[in-house]
PDB file of C-alpha atoms and ligand atoms in Angstrom:
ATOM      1  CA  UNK A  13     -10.249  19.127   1.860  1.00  0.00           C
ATOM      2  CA  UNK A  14      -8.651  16.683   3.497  1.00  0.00           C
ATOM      3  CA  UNK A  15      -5.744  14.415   1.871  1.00  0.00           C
ATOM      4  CA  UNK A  16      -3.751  11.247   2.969  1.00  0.00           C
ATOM      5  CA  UNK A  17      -0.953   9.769   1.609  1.00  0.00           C
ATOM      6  CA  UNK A  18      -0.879   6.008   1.469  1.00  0.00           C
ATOM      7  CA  UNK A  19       2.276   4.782   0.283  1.00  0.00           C
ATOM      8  CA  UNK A  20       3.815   1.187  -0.296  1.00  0.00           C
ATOM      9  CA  UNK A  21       4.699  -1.407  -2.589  1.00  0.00           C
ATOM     10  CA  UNK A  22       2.337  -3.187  -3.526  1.00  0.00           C
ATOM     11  CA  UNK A  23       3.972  -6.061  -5.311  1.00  0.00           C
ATOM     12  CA  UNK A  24       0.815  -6.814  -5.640  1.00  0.00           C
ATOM     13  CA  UNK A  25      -2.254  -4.992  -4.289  1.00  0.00           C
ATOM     14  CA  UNK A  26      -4.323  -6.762  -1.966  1.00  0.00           C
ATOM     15  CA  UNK A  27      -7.675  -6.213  -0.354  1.00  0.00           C
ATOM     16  CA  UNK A  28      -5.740  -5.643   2.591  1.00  0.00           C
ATOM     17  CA  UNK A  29      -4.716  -2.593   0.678  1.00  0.00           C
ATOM     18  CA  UNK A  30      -7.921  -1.801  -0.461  1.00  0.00           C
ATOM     19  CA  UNK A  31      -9.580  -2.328   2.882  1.00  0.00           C
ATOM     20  CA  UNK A  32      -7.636   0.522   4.427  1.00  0.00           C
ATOM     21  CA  UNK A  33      -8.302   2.637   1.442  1.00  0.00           C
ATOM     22  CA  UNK A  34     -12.132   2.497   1.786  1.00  0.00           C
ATOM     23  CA  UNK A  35     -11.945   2.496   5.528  1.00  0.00           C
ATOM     24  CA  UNK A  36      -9.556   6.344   5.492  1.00  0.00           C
ATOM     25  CA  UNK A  37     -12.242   7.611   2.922  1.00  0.00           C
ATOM     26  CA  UNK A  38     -14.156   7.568   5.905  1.00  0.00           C
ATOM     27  CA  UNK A  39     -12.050  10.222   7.356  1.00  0.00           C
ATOM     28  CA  UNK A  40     -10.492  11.899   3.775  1.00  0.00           C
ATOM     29  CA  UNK A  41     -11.929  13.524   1.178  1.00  0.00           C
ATOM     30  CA  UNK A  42      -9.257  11.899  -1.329  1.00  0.00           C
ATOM     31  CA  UNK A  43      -6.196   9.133  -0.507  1.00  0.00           C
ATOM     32  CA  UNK A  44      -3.243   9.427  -3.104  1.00  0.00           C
ATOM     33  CA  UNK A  45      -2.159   6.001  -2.968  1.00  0.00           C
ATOM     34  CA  UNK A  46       1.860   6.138  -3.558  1.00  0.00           C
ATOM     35  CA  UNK A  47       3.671   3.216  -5.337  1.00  0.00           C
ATOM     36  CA  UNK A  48       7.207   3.043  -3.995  1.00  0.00           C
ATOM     37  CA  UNK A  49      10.187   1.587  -6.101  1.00  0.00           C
ATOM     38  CA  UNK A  50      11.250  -1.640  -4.451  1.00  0.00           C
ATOM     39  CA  UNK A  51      14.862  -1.098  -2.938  1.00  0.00           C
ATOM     40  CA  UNK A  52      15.087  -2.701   0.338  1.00  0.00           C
ATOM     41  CA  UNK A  53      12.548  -5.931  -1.100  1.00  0.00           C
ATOM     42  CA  UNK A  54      12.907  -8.438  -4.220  1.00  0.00           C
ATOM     43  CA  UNK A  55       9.606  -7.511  -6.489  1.00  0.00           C
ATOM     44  CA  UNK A  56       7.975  -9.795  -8.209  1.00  0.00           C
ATOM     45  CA  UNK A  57       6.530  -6.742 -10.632  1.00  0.00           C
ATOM     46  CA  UNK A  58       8.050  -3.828 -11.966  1.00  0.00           C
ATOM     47  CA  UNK A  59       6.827  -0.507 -10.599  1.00  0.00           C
ATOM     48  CA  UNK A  60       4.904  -0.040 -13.738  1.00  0.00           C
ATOM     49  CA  UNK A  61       2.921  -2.936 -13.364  1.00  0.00           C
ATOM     50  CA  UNK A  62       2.193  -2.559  -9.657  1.00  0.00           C
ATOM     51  CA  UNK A  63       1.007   1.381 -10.384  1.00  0.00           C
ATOM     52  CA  UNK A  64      -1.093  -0.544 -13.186  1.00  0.00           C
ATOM     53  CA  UNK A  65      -2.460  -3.159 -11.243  1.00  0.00           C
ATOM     54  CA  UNK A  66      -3.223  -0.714  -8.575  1.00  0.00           C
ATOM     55  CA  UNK A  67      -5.149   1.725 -10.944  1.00  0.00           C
ATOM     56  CA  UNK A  68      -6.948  -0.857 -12.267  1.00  0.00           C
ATOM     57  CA  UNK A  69      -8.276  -2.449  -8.812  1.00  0.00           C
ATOM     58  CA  UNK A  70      -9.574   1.324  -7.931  1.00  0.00           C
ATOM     59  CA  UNK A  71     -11.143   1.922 -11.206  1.00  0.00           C
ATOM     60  CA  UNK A  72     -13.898   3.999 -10.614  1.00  0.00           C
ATOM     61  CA  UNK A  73     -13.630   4.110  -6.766  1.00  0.00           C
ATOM     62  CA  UNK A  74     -14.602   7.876  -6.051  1.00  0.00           C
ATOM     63  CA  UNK A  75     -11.606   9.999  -4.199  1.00  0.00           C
ATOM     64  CA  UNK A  76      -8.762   8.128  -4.862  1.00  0.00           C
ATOM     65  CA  UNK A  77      -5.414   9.415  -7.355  1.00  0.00           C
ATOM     66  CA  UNK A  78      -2.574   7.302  -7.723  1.00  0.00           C
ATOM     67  CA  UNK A  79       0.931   8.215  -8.416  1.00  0.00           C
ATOM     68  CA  UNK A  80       4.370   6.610  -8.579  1.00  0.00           C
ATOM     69  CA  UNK A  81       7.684   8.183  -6.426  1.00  0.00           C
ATOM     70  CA  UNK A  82      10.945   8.165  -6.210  1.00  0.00           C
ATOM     71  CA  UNK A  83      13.082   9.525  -3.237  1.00  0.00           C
ATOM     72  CA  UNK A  84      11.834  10.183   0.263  1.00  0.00           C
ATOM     73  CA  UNK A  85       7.878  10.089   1.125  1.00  0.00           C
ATOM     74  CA  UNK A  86       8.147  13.028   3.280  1.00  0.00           C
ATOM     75  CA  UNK A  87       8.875  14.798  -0.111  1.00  0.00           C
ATOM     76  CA  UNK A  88       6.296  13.606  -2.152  1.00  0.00           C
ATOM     77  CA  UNK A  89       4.051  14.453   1.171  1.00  0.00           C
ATOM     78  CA  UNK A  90       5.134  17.998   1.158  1.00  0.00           C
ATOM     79  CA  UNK A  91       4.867  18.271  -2.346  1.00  0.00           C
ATOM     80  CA  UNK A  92       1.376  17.058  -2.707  1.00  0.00           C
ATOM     81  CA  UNK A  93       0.379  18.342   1.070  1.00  0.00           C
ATOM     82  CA  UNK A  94      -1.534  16.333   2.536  1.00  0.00           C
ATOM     83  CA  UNK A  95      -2.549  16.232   5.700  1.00  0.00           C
ATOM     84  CA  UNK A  96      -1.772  12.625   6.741  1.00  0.00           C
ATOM     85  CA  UNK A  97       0.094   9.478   6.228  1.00  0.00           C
ATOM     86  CA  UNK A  98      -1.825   6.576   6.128  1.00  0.00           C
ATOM     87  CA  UNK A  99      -0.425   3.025   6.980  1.00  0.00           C
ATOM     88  CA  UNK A 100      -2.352   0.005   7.673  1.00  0.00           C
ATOM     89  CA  UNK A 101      -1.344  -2.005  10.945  1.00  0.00           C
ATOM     90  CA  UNK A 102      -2.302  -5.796  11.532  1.00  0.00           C
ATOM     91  CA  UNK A 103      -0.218  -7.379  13.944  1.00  0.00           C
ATOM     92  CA  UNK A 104       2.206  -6.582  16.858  1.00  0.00           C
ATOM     93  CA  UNK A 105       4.819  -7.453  14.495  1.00  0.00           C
ATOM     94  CA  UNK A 106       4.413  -4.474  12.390  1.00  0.00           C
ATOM     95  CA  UNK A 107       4.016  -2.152  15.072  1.00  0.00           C
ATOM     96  CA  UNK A 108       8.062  -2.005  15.902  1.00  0.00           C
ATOM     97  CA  UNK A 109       8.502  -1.143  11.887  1.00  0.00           C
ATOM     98  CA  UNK A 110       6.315   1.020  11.290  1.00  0.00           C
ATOM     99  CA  UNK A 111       6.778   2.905  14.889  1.00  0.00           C
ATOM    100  CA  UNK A 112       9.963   3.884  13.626  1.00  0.00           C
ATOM    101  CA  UNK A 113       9.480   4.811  10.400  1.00  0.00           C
ATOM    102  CA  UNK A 114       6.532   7.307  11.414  1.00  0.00           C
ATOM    103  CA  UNK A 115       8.943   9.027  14.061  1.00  0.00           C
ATOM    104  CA  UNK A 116      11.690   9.025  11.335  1.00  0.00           C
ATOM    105  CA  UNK A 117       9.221  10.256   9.103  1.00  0.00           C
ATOM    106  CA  UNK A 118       8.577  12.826  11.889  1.00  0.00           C
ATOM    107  CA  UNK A 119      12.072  13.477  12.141  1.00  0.00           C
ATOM    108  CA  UNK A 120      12.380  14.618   8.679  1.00  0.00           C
ATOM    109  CA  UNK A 121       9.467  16.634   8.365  1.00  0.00           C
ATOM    110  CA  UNK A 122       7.637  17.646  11.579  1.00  0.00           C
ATOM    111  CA  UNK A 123       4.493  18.609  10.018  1.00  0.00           C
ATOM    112  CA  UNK A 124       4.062  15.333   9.041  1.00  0.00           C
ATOM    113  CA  UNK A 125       1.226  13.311  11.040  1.00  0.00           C
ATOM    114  CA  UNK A 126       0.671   9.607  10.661  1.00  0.00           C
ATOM    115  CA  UNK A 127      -2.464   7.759  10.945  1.00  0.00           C
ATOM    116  CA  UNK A 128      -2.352   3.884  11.213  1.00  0.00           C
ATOM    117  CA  UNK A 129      -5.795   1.827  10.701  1.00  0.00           C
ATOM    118  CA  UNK A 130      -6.654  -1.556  11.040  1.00  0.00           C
ATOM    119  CA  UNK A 131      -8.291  -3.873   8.401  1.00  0.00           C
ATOM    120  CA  UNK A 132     -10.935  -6.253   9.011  1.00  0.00           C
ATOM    121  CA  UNK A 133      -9.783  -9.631  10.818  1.00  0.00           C
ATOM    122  CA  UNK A 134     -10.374 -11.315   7.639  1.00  0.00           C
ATOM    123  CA  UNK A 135      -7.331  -9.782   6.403  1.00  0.00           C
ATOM    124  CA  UNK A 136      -4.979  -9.188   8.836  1.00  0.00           C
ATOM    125  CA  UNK A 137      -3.020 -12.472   7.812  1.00  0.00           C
ATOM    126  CA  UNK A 138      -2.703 -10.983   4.329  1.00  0.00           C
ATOM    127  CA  UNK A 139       0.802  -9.784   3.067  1.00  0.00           C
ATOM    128  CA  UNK A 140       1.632  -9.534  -0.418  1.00  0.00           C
ATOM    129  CA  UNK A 141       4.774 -12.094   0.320  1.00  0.00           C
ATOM    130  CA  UNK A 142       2.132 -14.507   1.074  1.00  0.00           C
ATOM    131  CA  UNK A 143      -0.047 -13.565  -1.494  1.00  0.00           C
ATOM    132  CA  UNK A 144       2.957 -14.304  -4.193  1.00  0.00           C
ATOM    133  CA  UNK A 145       4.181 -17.612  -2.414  1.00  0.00           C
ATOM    134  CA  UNK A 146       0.363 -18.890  -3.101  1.00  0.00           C
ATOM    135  CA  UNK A 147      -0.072 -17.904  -6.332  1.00  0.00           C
ATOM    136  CA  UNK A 148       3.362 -19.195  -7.576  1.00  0.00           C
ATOM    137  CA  UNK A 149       2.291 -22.705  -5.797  1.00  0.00           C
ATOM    138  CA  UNK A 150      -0.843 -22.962  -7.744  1.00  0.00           C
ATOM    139  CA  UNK A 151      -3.254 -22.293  -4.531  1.00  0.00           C
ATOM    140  CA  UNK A 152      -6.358 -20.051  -4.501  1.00  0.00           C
ATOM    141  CA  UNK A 153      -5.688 -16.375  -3.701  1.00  0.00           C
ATOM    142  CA  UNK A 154      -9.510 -15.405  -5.639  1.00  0.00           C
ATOM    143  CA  UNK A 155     -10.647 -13.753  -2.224  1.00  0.00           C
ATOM    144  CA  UNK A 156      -7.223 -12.098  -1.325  1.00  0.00           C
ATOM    145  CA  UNK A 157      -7.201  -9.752  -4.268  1.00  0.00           C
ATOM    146  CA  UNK A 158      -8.987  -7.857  -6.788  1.00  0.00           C
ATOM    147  CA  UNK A 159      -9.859 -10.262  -9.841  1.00  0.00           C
ATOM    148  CA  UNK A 160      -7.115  -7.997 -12.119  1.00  0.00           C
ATOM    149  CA  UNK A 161      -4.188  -9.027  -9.991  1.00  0.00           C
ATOM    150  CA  UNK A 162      -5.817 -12.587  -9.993  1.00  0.00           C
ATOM    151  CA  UNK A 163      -5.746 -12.899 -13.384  1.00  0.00           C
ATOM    152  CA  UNK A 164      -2.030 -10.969 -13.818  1.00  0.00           C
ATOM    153  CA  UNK A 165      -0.432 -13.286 -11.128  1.00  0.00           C
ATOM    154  CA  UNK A 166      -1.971 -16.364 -13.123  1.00  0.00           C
ATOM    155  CA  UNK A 167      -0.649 -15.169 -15.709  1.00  0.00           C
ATOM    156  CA  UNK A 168       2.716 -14.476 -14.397  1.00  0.00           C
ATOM    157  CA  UNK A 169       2.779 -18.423 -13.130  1.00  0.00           C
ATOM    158  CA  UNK A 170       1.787 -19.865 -15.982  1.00  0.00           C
ATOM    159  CA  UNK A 171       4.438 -18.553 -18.134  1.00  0.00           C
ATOM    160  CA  UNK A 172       2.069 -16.124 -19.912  1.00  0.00           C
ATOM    161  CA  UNK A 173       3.708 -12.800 -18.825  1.00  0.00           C
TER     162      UNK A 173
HETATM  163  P1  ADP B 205       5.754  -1.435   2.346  1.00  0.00           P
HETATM  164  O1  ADP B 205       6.911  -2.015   1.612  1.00  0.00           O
HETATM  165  O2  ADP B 205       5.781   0.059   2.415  1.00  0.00           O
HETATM  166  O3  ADP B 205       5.460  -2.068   3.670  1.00  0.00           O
HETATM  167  P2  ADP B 205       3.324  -2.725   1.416  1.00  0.00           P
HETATM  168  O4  ADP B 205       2.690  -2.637   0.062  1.00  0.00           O
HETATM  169  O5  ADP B 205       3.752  -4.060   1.896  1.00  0.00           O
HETATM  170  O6  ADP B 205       4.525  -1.717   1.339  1.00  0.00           O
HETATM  171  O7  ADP B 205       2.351  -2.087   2.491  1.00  0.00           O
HETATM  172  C1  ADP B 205       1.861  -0.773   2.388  1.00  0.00           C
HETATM  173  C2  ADP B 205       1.004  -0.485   3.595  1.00  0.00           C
HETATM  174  O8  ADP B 205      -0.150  -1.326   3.579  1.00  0.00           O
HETATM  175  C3  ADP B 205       1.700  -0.758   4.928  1.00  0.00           C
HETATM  176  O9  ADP B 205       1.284   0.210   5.860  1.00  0.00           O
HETATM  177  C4  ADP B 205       1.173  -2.106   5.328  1.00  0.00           C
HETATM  178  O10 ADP B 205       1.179  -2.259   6.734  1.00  0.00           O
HETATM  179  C5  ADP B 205      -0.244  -2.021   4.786  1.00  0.00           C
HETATM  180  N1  ADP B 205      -0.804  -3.356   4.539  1.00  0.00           N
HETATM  181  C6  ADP B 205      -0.316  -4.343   3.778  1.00  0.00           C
HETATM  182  N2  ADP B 205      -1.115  -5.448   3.813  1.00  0.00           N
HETATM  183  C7  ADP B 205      -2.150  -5.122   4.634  1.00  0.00           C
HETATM  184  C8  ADP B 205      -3.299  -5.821   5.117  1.00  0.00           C
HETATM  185  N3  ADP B 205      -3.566  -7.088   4.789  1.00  0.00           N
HETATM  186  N4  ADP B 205      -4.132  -5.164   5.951  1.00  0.00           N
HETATM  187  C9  ADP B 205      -3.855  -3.905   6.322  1.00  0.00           C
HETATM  188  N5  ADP B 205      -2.792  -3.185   5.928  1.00  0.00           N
HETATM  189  C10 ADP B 205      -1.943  -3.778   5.089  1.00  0.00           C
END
């Protein structure tokens, strides 16, 4: 059985997101897709509702668990053991972040490995920064994200929620 960890914060999921999550089911037998608390960014929704958006945009998707964390990664890693980290990697300009958070990662637990896939081209523009700025401007984000977090970040605009 083999088990990666894909954490983040998905404020909100994408199909960025979900692109890398049917591409490592390739390679896993289940991903445990991790919803971090937002400390170092500004979130648009509370962890709740990003864990809730996120179950809802893999309902019924075969091999995938979703959980919430607190603390360090490496912890909830250990704690669930799996075998892998999984981050997704787009452009050059990730690669210096997330470089050094997979060797700190390393650093604090050695037994740690991390696996970085691409998505398709057609999202590697995608961000959920973008994604929000969109939305909140009134433009068309129907193709960028499952029809839930459509609907929730209407919603949100509008004045609904
Ligand atoms: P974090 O705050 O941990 O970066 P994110 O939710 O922004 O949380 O991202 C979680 C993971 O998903 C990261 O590895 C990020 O690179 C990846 N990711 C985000 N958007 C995309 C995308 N459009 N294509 C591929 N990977 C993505």
């Amino acid at each position: 059985m083999r088990r990666a960890l894909f954490p983040g914060t998905f404020d909100p999921i994408t199909e960025g997101h979900l692109d890398i999550i049917r591409r490592a089911l390739k390679i896993f037998d289940e991903v445990v897709v991790a919803v971090a608390p937002a400390h170092h960014k500004q979130a648009l929704f509370t962890l709740e509702e990003r864990k809730e958006l996120v179950e809802a945009s893999l309902a019924g998707m075969p091999g995938v668990r979703v959980v919430d964390f607190e603390g360090l990664m490496v912890d909830l890693a250990d704690r669930l053991n799996v075998d892998a980290v999984l981050r997704g990697l787009r452009f050059v300009s990730d690669f210096e972040y997330e470089f050094q958070l997979a060797l700190m990662n390393r650093q604090l637990n050695r037994r740690l490995e991390t696996v970085f896939m691409m998505p398709s081209a057609k999202y590697s523009f995608l961000n959920a920064t973008i994604v929000r700025e969109v939305a909140q401007l009134g433009g068309d984000i129907s193709t960028l994200v499952p029809p839930v977090v459509a609907e929730r970040l209407r919603a949100r605009f509008s004045g609904a929620s």
